[in-house]
Amino acid sequence: MENIAKVINRSSNGHKMASEQSDKKDLGKGTKAVHSGTSPSENSLNTPVYQSSTFFLDDNAYQMWQAGTPRAPVYSRYNNPSMRAVEKKVAHLEGAEDALVFSTGMAAICTTLLTFLSQGDRIVTTRNLYGGTIISLDQDFTRFGIDVHYVDVKDLDAVESALKEKETKILYCETITNPLLEISDLPELAKLAKKYGALPIVDSTFATPMGCQPLDHGFDLVLHSVTKLLNGHSDILGGTVAGSQDLIHQIWYKLRNFGGSMDPHQASLLERGMKTLHVRYERAVTTASQLAAWLESH
């Protein structure tokens, strides 16, 4: 049986990941949802559950660990083939170079934001967000000395005024807001963020990669709570972030330190759920359209 370190090593290779992303860019989203990320061993159609906390070290794995290389194949908090398969699937669906998975959506959000925010830094966002995000921003981020500035992101003039007023590290919003279902103008928000040197980050949980790919609209990082539509079966919690390899590597170090890692069994269930994402999304859109038409006529 293939050495576990080699399996993780292969799946950890960033250049191979970028090459695979390029190879798959012309495939349909449904094909990506089913086949991306899989690296079957022993001719298994599905990725095995690598239910192991630690792994044997070969020379290459030891050198990676000693050098502090992201995802060194040592410990499942650092990397695990079951997790890596899902990360690659998310990255391919989002058109990203790389991705990470987390134990919960809030772990993904907080770890990502705290990678780039320090005491005295400013984040511009909106109060029309998922409630858990607002609670954390109000109760935790402010306690760390981070300036959280709220603005109506539908008002682009107000957003520009806020970005112009004071140096801002992050502009944060949601593609479709939870729970009010308002739509953010991602291309214009991304332009404003980059005009004033802010990092544009979006939570695209409600849109999923089937409905919107924020990286194509100028955003640098896209988050999801996989608890909802990406998994689709209401049997796990989880989160993910996708973006450039450089940004994802920076976030990985904080994921390693904070410990919000997804476990292999979660990852296996998520991989199963994502294989039907395209079918579930199409049915949801069809049903919603029919319901809207019926309500409009009554």
mmCIF file of C-alpha atoms in Angstrom:
data_model
loop_
_atom_site.group_PDB
_atom_site.id
_atom_site.type_symbol
_atom_site.label_atom_id
_atom_site.label_comp_id
_atom_site.label_asym_id
_atom_site.label_seq_id
_atom_site.Cartn_x
_atom_site.Cartn_y
_atom_site.Cartn_z
ATOM 1 C CA MET A 1 0.000 0.000 0.000
ATOM 2 C CA GLU A 2 1.266 3.463 -0.825
ATOM 3 C CA ASN A 3 3.208 5.178 1.950
ATOM 4 C CA ILE A 4 0.922 7.662 3.716
ATOM 5 C CA ALA A 5 3.565 10.400 3.670
ATOM 6 C CA LYS A 6 3.780 10.085 -0.119
ATOM 7 C CA VAL A 7 0.010 10.416 -0.417
ATOM 8 C CA ILE A 8 0.014 13.594 1.666
ATOM 9 C CA ASN A 9 3.152 14.857 -0.017
ATOM 10 C CA ARG A 10 1.617 14.494 -3.445
ATOM 11 C CA SER A 11 -1.571 16.237 -2.379
ATOM 12 C CA SER A 12 0.427 18.990 -0.650
ATOM 13 C CA ASN A 13 2.404 20.012 -3.721
ATOM 14 C CA GLY A 14 1.305 23.556 -4.538
ATOM 15 C CA HIS A 15 2.699 23.589 -8.067
ATOM 16 C CA LYS A 16 0.901 20.343 -8.876
ATOM 17 C CA MET A 17 -2.258 21.875 -7.437
ATOM 18 C CA ALA A 18 -1.942 24.922 -9.710
ATOM 19 C CA SER A 19 -1.310 22.648 -12.693
ATOM 20 C CA GLU A 20 -4.374 20.545 -11.891
ATOM 21 C CA GLN A 21 -6.413 23.735 -11.549
ATOM 22 C CA SER A 22 -5.295 24.829 -15.017
ATOM 23 C CA ASP A 23 -6.083 21.410 -16.481
ATOM 24 C CA LYS A 24 -9.616 21.440 -15.048
ATOM 25 C CA LYS A 25 -10.600 25.028 -15.824
ATOM 26 C CA ASP A 26 -12.567 24.038 -18.933
ATOM 27 C CA LEU A 27 -14.541 21.287 -17.207
ATOM 28 C CA GLY A 28 -18.153 21.801 -16.163
ATOM 29 C CA LYS A 29 -18.914 22.656 -12.552
ATOM 30 C CA GLY A 30 -20.752 19.383 -12.061
ATOM 31 C CA THR A 31 -17.721 17.429 -13.272
ATOM 32 C CA LYS A 32 -15.467 19.410 -10.946
ATOM 33 C CA ALA A 33 -17.817 18.817 -8.017
ATOM 34 C CA VAL A 34 -17.692 15.056 -8.555
ATOM 35 C CA HIS A 35 -14.113 14.406 -9.640
ATOM 36 C CA SER A 36 -11.829 17.245 -8.440
ATOM 37 C CA GLY A 37 -9.524 16.497 -5.555
ATOM 38 C CA THR A 38 -9.826 12.728 -5.630
ATOM 39 C CA SER A 39 -6.582 10.778 -5.488
ATOM 40 C CA PRO A 40 -7.760 7.206 -4.943
ATOM 41 C CA SER A 41 -5.369 4.598 -3.594
ATOM 42 C CA GLU A 42 -5.781 0.848 -4.065
ATOM 43 C CA ASN A 43 -8.225 1.578 -6.944
ATOM 44 C CA SER A 44 -10.865 2.985 -4.577
ATOM 45 C CA LEU A 45 -13.441 5.177 -6.315
ATOM 46 C CA ASN A 46 -13.737 7.361 -3.203
ATOM 47 C CA THR A 47 -11.041 8.988 -1.098
ATOM 48 C CA PRO A 48 -10.387 6.810 1.969
ATOM 49 C CA VAL A 49 -10.923 8.219 5.460
ATOM 50 C CA TYR A 50 -7.388 8.646 6.766
ATOM 51 C CA GLN A 51 -8.410 8.354 10.424
ATOM 52 C CA SER A 52 -4.945 9.011 11.815
ATOM 53 C CA SER A 53 -3.640 11.772 14.060
ATOM 54 C CA THR A 54 0.017 11.284 13.089
ATOM 55 C CA PHE A 55 1.969 9.903 10.145
ATOM 56 C CA PHE A 56 5.258 8.130 9.531
ATOM 57 C CA LEU A 57 8.027 10.452 8.378
ATOM 58 C CA ASP A 58 10.165 9.766 5.349
ATOM 59 C CA ASP A 59 13.165 11.993 4.631
ATOM 60 C CA ASN A 60 11.182 14.435 2.505
ATOM 61 C CA ALA A 61 8.394 14.774 5.071
ATOM 62 C CA TYR A 62 10.926 15.375 7.841
ATOM 63 C CA GLN A 63 12.660 18.068 5.792
ATOM 64 C CA MET A 64 9.311 19.759 5.124
ATOM 65 C CA TRP A 65 8.458 19.722 8.827
ATOM 66 C CA GLN A 66 11.916 20.980 9.827
ATOM 67 C CA ALA A 67 11.673 23.848 7.323
ATOM 68 C CA GLY A 68 8.205 24.859 8.544
ATOM 69 C CA THR A 69 6.666 24.146 5.141
ATOM 70 C CA PRO A 70 2.868 24.501 5.125
ATOM 71 C CA ARG A 71 1.025 21.182 5.254
ATOM 72 C CA ALA A 72 4.051 19.092 6.210
ATOM 73 C CA PRO A 73 2.784 15.468 6.316
ATOM 74 C CA VAL A 74 3.308 14.998 10.032
ATOM 75 C CA TYR A 75 0.099 15.568 11.951
ATOM 76 C CA SER A 76 -3.553 15.845 10.964
ATOM 77 C CA ARG A 77 -3.823 19.373 12.345
ATOM 78 C CA TYR A 78 -1.267 20.277 9.674
ATOM 79 C CA ASN A 79 -2.570 18.137 6.826
ATOM 80 C CA ASN A 80 -4.477 14.962 6.068
ATOM 81 C CA PRO A 81 -5.266 13.362 2.672
ATOM 82 C CA SER A 82 -9.011 13.251 3.434
ATOM 83 C CA MET A 83 -8.997 16.997 4.124
ATOM 84 C CA ARG A 84 -6.738 17.741 1.187
ATOM 85 C CA ALA A 85 -9.091 16.054 -1.272
ATOM 86 C CA VAL A 86 -11.894 18.412 -0.241
ATOM 87 C CA GLU A 87 -9.619 21.471 -0.280
ATOM 88 C CA LYS A 88 -8.660 20.731 -3.871
ATOM 89 C CA LYS A 89 -12.319 20.250 -4.811
ATOM 90 C CA VAL A 90 -13.242 23.635 -3.301
ATOM 91 C CA ALA A 91 -10.304 25.343 -5.019
ATOM 92 C CA HIS A 92 -11.250 23.928 -8.417
ATOM 93 C CA LEU A 93 -14.887 24.979 -8.016
ATOM 94 C CA GLU A 94 -13.903 28.526 -7.023
ATOM 95 C CA GLY A 95 -11.211 28.864 -9.690
ATOM 96 C CA ALA A 96 -8.666 29.377 -6.898
ATOM 97 C CA GLU A 97 -5.046 28.309 -6.585
ATOM 98 C CA ASP A 98 -5.616 26.723 -3.195
ATOM 99 C CA ALA A 99 -8.050 26.292 -0.308
ATOM 100 C CA LEU A 100 -8.259 25.265 3.353
ATOM 101 C CA VAL A 101 -10.987 23.502 5.324
ATOM 102 C CA PHE A 102 -11.916 24.170 8.957
ATOM 103 C CA SER A 103 -13.935 22.555 11.729
ATOM 104 C CA THR A 104 -16.722 25.182 11.452
ATOM 105 C CA GLY A 105 -17.682 28.165 9.342
ATOM 106 C CA MET A 106 -16.839 30.525 12.210
ATOM 107 C CA ALA A 107 -13.400 28.918 12.539
ATOM 108 C CA ALA A 108 -12.830 29.717 8.864
ATOM 109 C CA ILE A 109 -14.036 33.317 9.227
ATOM 110 C CA CYS A 110 -12.177 34.183 12.435
ATOM 111 C CA THR A 111 -8.940 32.444 11.464
ATOM 112 C CA THR A 112 -8.922 34.165 8.079
ATOM 113 C CA LEU A 113 -9.635 37.633 9.458
ATOM 114 C CA LEU A 114 -7.137 37.307 12.313
ATOM 115 C CA THR A 115 -4.444 36.297 9.834
ATOM 116 C CA PHE A 116 -4.492 39.819 8.431
ATOM 117 C CA LEU A 117 -5.752 41.962 11.340
ATOM 118 C CA SER A 118 -3.723 43.098 14.340
ATOM 119 C CA GLN A 119 -4.252 45.581 17.159
ATOM 120 C CA GLY A 120 -4.976 49.014 15.706
ATOM 121 C CA ASP A 121 -5.997 47.719 12.267
ATOM 122 C CA ARG A 122 -9.351 48.505 10.700
ATOM 123 C CA ILE A 123 -11.951 46.340 8.972
ATOM 124 C CA VAL A 124 -14.824 47.904 7.018
ATOM 125 C CA THR A 125 -17.906 45.717 6.844
ATOM 126 C CA THR A 126 -21.697 45.755 7.165
ATOM 127 C CA ARG A 127 -24.110 44.830 9.937
ATOM 128 C CA ASN A 128 -26.076 42.839 7.384
ATOM 129 C CA LEU A 129 -24.001 39.710 8.039
ATOM 130 C CA TYR A 130 -24.434 36.288 9.578
ATOM 131 C CA GLY A 131 -25.187 36.849 13.271
ATOM 132 C CA GLY A 132 -22.251 34.773 14.496
ATOM 133 C CA THR A 133 -19.851 36.938 12.499
ATOM 134 C CA ILE A 134 -21.257 40.164 13.956
ATOM 135 C CA ILE A 135 -21.090 38.795 17.507
ATOM 136 C CA SER A 136 -17.444 37.855 17.061
ATOM 137 C CA LEU A 137 -16.564 41.204 15.487
ATOM 138 C CA ASP A 138 -18.333 43.132 18.264
ATOM 139 C CA GLN A 139 -17.232 41.034 21.232
ATOM 140 C CA ASP A 140 -13.831 39.623 20.278
ATOM 141 C CA PHE A 141 -12.213 41.682 17.543
ATOM 142 C CA THR A 142 -12.899 44.971 19.312
ATOM 143 C CA ARG A 143 -11.454 43.507 22.530
ATOM 144 C CA PHE A 144 -8.247 42.842 20.592
ATOM 145 C CA GLY A 145 -8.069 46.531 19.681
ATOM 146 C CA ILE A 146 -9.284 46.076 16.100
ATOM 147 C CA ASP A 147 -11.376 48.931 14.681
ATOM 148 C CA VAL A 148 -14.598 47.449 13.270
ATOM 149 C CA HIS A 149 -16.352 50.045 11.097
ATOM 150 C CA TYR A 150 -19.869 49.275 9.849
ATOM 151 C CA VAL A 151 -21.319 50.742 6.669
ATOM 152 C CA ASP A 152 -24.141 49.880 4.262
ATOM 153 C CA VAL A 153 -22.200 48.059 1.521
ATOM 154 C CA LYS A 154 -25.063 48.665 -0.931
ATOM 155 C CA ASP A 155 -24.143 52.367 -0.704
ATOM 156 C CA LEU A 156 -20.906 52.457 -2.683
ATOM 157 C CA ASP A 157 -20.334 56.136 -1.886
ATOM 158 C CA ALA A 158 -20.502 55.335 1.825
ATOM 159 C CA VAL A 159 -18.083 52.449 1.342
ATOM 160 C CA GLU A 160 -15.614 54.671 -0.502
ATOM 161 C CA SER A 161 -15.926 57.350 2.159
ATOM 162 C CA ALA A 162 -15.156 54.803 4.884
ATOM 163 C CA LEU A 163 -12.144 53.445 2.995
ATOM 164 C CA LYS A 164 -10.863 56.937 2.258
ATOM 165 C CA GLU A 165 -11.362 58.127 5.844
ATOM 166 C CA LYS A 166 -8.772 55.817 7.407
ATOM 167 C CA GLU A 167 -6.331 53.155 6.261
ATOM 168 C CA THR A 168 -8.253 49.886 6.095
ATOM 169 C CA LYS A 169 -6.835 46.363 6.059
ATOM 170 C CA ILE A 170 -9.960 44.410 5.039
ATOM 171 C CA LEU A 171 -13.257 45.058 3.254
ATOM 172 C CA TYR A 172 -15.604 42.232 4.238
ATOM 173 C CA CYS A 173 -19.095 41.359 3.005
ATOM 174 C CA GLU A 174 -21.356 38.477 1.975
ATOM 175 C CA THR A 175 -22.334 37.654 -1.615
ATOM 176 C CA ILE A 176 -25.943 37.012 -0.579
ATOM 177 C CA THR A 177 -26.470 38.138 2.992
ATOM 178 C CA ASN A 178 -27.610 35.766 5.730
ATOM 179 C CA PRO A 179 -30.479 36.003 6.531
ATOM 180 C CA LEU A 180 -31.819 39.071 4.678
ATOM 181 C CA LEU A 181 -30.769 37.871 1.195
ATOM 182 C CA GLU A 182 -29.431 41.213 -0.035
ATOM 183 C CA ILE A 183 -26.998 41.111 -2.965
ATOM 184 C CA SER A 184 -23.557 42.730 -2.785
ATOM 185 C CA ASP A 185 -22.064 44.409 -5.869
ATOM 186 C CA LEU A 186 -18.855 42.386 -5.778
ATOM 187 C CA PRO A 187 -17.032 43.912 -8.799
ATOM 188 C CA GLU A 188 -17.522 47.483 -7.559
ATOM 189 C CA LEU A 189 -16.676 46.612 -3.950
ATOM 190 C CA ALA A 190 -13.499 44.843 -5.076
ATOM 191 C CA LYS A 191 -12.462 47.873 -7.136
ATOM 192 C CA LEU A 192 -12.956 50.184 -4.157
ATOM 193 C CA ALA A 193 -11.050 47.884 -1.817
ATOM 194 C CA LYS A 194 -8.054 47.700 -4.122
ATOM 195 C CA LYS A 195 -8.166 51.417 -4.862
ATOM 196 C CA TYR A 196 -7.574 52.096 -1.164
ATOM 197 C CA GLY A 197 -5.279 49.160 -0.400
ATOM 198 C CA ALA A 198 -7.763 46.950 1.469
ATOM 199 C CA LEU A 199 -7.986 43.177 1.096
ATOM 200 C CA PRO A 200 -11.453 42.219 -0.235
ATOM 201 C CA ILE A 201 -12.852 39.100 1.478
ATOM 202 C CA VAL A 202 -16.353 37.690 0.973
ATOM 203 C CA ASP A 203 -18.480 35.003 2.585
ATOM 204 C CA SER A 204 -20.251 33.316 -0.332
ATOM 205 C CA THR A 205 -22.078 30.610 1.631
ATOM 206 C CA PHE A 206 -25.543 31.272 0.207
ATOM 207 C CA ALA A 207 -24.358 31.616 -3.409
ATOM 208 C CA THR A 208 -22.012 28.591 -3.487
ATOM 209 C CA PRO A 209 -19.484 28.307 -6.348
ATOM 210 C CA MET A 210 -22.388 27.213 -8.555
ATOM 211 C CA GLY A 211 -24.025 30.621 -8.258
ATOM 212 C CA CYS A 212 -21.035 32.942 -8.022
ATOM 213 C CA GLN A 213 -17.250 32.798 -8.127
ATOM 214 C CA PRO A 214 -16.143 35.947 -6.275
ATOM 215 C CA LEU A 215 -12.487 35.595 -7.287
ATOM 216 C CA ASP A 216 -13.593 36.254 -10.876
ATOM 217 C CA HIS A 217 -15.098 39.540 -9.653
ATOM 218 C CA GLY A 218 -11.911 40.831 -8.033
ATOM 219 C CA PHE A 219 -12.141 39.428 -4.501
ATOM 220 C CA ASP A 220 -8.968 37.908 -3.090
ATOM 221 C CA LEU A 221 -10.492 35.400 -0.668
ATOM 222 C CA VAL A 222 -13.836 33.593 -0.597
ATOM 223 C CA LEU A 223 -15.244 31.878 2.492
ATOM 224 C CA HIS A 224 -18.013 29.315 2.943
ATOM 225 C CA SER A 225 -19.802 27.671 5.804
ATOM 226 C CA VAL A 226 -19.897 24.177 4.322
ATOM 227 C CA THR A 227 -22.451 23.291 7.018
ATOM 228 C CA LYS A 228 -25.103 24.637 4.675
ATOM 229 C CA LEU A 229 -25.279 24.215 0.903
ATOM 230 C CA LEU A 230 -21.843 22.833 0.083
ATOM 231 C CA ASN A 231 -22.401 19.732 2.212
ATOM 232 C CA GLY A 232 -26.175 19.813 1.938
ATOM 233 C CA HIS A 233 -27.036 16.953 4.307
ATOM 234 C CA SER A 234 -27.167 18.711 7.722
ATOM 235 C CA ASP A 235 -24.853 16.118 9.260
ATOM 236 C CA ILE A 236 -21.566 18.029 9.691
ATOM 237 C CA LEU A 237 -20.211 21.456 10.569
ATOM 238 C CA GLY A 238 -17.367 22.968 8.578
ATOM 239 C CA GLY A 239 -15.872 25.957 6.819
ATOM 240 C CA THR A 240 -13.519 26.742 3.970
ATOM 241 C CA VAL A 241 -11.517 29.578 2.447
ATOM 242 C CA ALA A 242 -10.127 29.733 -1.105
ATOM 243 C CA GLY A 243 -7.750 32.128 -2.818
ATOM 244 C CA SER A 244 -4.181 32.539 -3.990
ATOM 245 C CA GLN A 245 -1.557 30.113 -2.764
ATOM 246 C CA ASP A 246 0.311 32.927 -1.008
ATOM 247 C CA LEU A 247 -2.719 34.074 1.000
ATOM 248 C CA ILE A 248 -3.802 30.510 1.782
ATOM 249 C CA HIS A 249 -0.336 29.682 3.103
ATOM 250 C CA GLN A 250 -0.507 32.694 5.418
ATOM 251 C CA ILE A 251 -3.882 31.533 6.724
ATOM 252 C CA TRP A 252 -2.590 27.958 7.129
ATOM 253 C CA TYR A 253 -0.083 29.068 9.772
ATOM 254 C CA LYS A 254 -2.899 30.595 11.836
ATOM 255 C CA LEU A 255 -5.069 27.507 11.294
ATOM 256 C CA ARG A 256 -2.195 25.433 12.638
ATOM 257 C CA ASN A 257 -1.812 27.731 15.653
ATOM 258 C CA PHE A 258 -5.510 28.227 16.481
ATOM 259 C CA GLY A 259 -6.388 24.585 15.861
ATOM 260 C CA GLY A 260 -9.706 24.881 14.029
ATOM 261 C CA SER A 261 -8.906 21.940 11.765
ATOM 262 C CA MET A 262 -11.499 19.741 10.096
ATOM 263 C CA ASP A 263 -11.273 16.070 11.046
ATOM 264 C CA PRO A 264 -10.936 13.316 8.408
ATOM 265 C CA HIS A 265 -14.441 11.922 8.934
ATOM 266 C CA GLN A 266 -15.965 15.398 8.488
ATOM 267 C CA ALA A 267 -13.938 15.772 5.307
ATOM 268 C CA SER A 268 -15.162 12.451 3.945
ATOM 269 C CA LEU A 269 -18.805 13.387 4.528
ATOM 270 C CA LEU A 270 -18.219 16.794 2.947
ATOM 271 C CA GLU A 271 -16.635 15.235 -0.130
ATOM 272 C CA ARG A 272 -19.699 13.002 -0.481
ATOM 273 C CA GLY A 273 -22.042 15.981 -0.115
ATOM 274 C CA MET A 274 -20.213 18.146 -2.634
ATOM 275 C CA LYS A 275 -20.537 15.492 -5.324
ATOM 276 C CA THR A 276 -24.250 16.326 -5.586
ATOM 277 C CA LEU A 277 -23.885 20.107 -5.172
ATOM 278 C CA HIS A 278 -24.585 20.901 -8.827
ATOM 279 C CA VAL A 279 -27.768 18.790 -8.872
ATOM 280 C CA ARG A 280 -29.029 20.187 -5.568
ATOM 281 C CA TYR A 281 -28.254 23.760 -6.604
ATOM 282 C CA GLU A 282 -30.064 23.459 -9.927
ATOM 283 C CA ARG A 283 -33.132 22.007 -8.204
ATOM 284 C CA ALA A 284 -33.081 24.757 -5.551
ATOM 285 C CA VAL A 285 -32.922 27.475 -8.224
ATOM 286 C CA THR A 286 -35.766 25.881 -10.202
ATOM 287 C CA THR A 287 -37.949 25.532 -7.106
ATOM 288 C CA ALA A 288 -37.223 29.100 -5.964
ATOM 289 C CA SER A 289 -38.052 30.482 -9.420
ATOM 290 C CA GLN A 290 -41.354 28.608 -9.538
ATOM 291 C CA LEU A 291 -42.231 29.748 -6.018
ATOM 292 C CA ALA A 292 -41.396 33.380 -6.836
ATOM 293 C CA ALA A 293 -43.541 33.240 -9.980
ATOM 294 C CA TRP A 294 -46.451 31.762 -8.021
ATOM 295 C CA LEU A 295 -46.187 34.382 -5.265
ATOM 296 C CA GLU A 296 -45.979 37.185 -7.825
ATOM 297 C CA SER A 297 -49.228 36.030 -9.442
ATOM 298 C CA HIS A 298 -51.205 35.828 -6.183
#
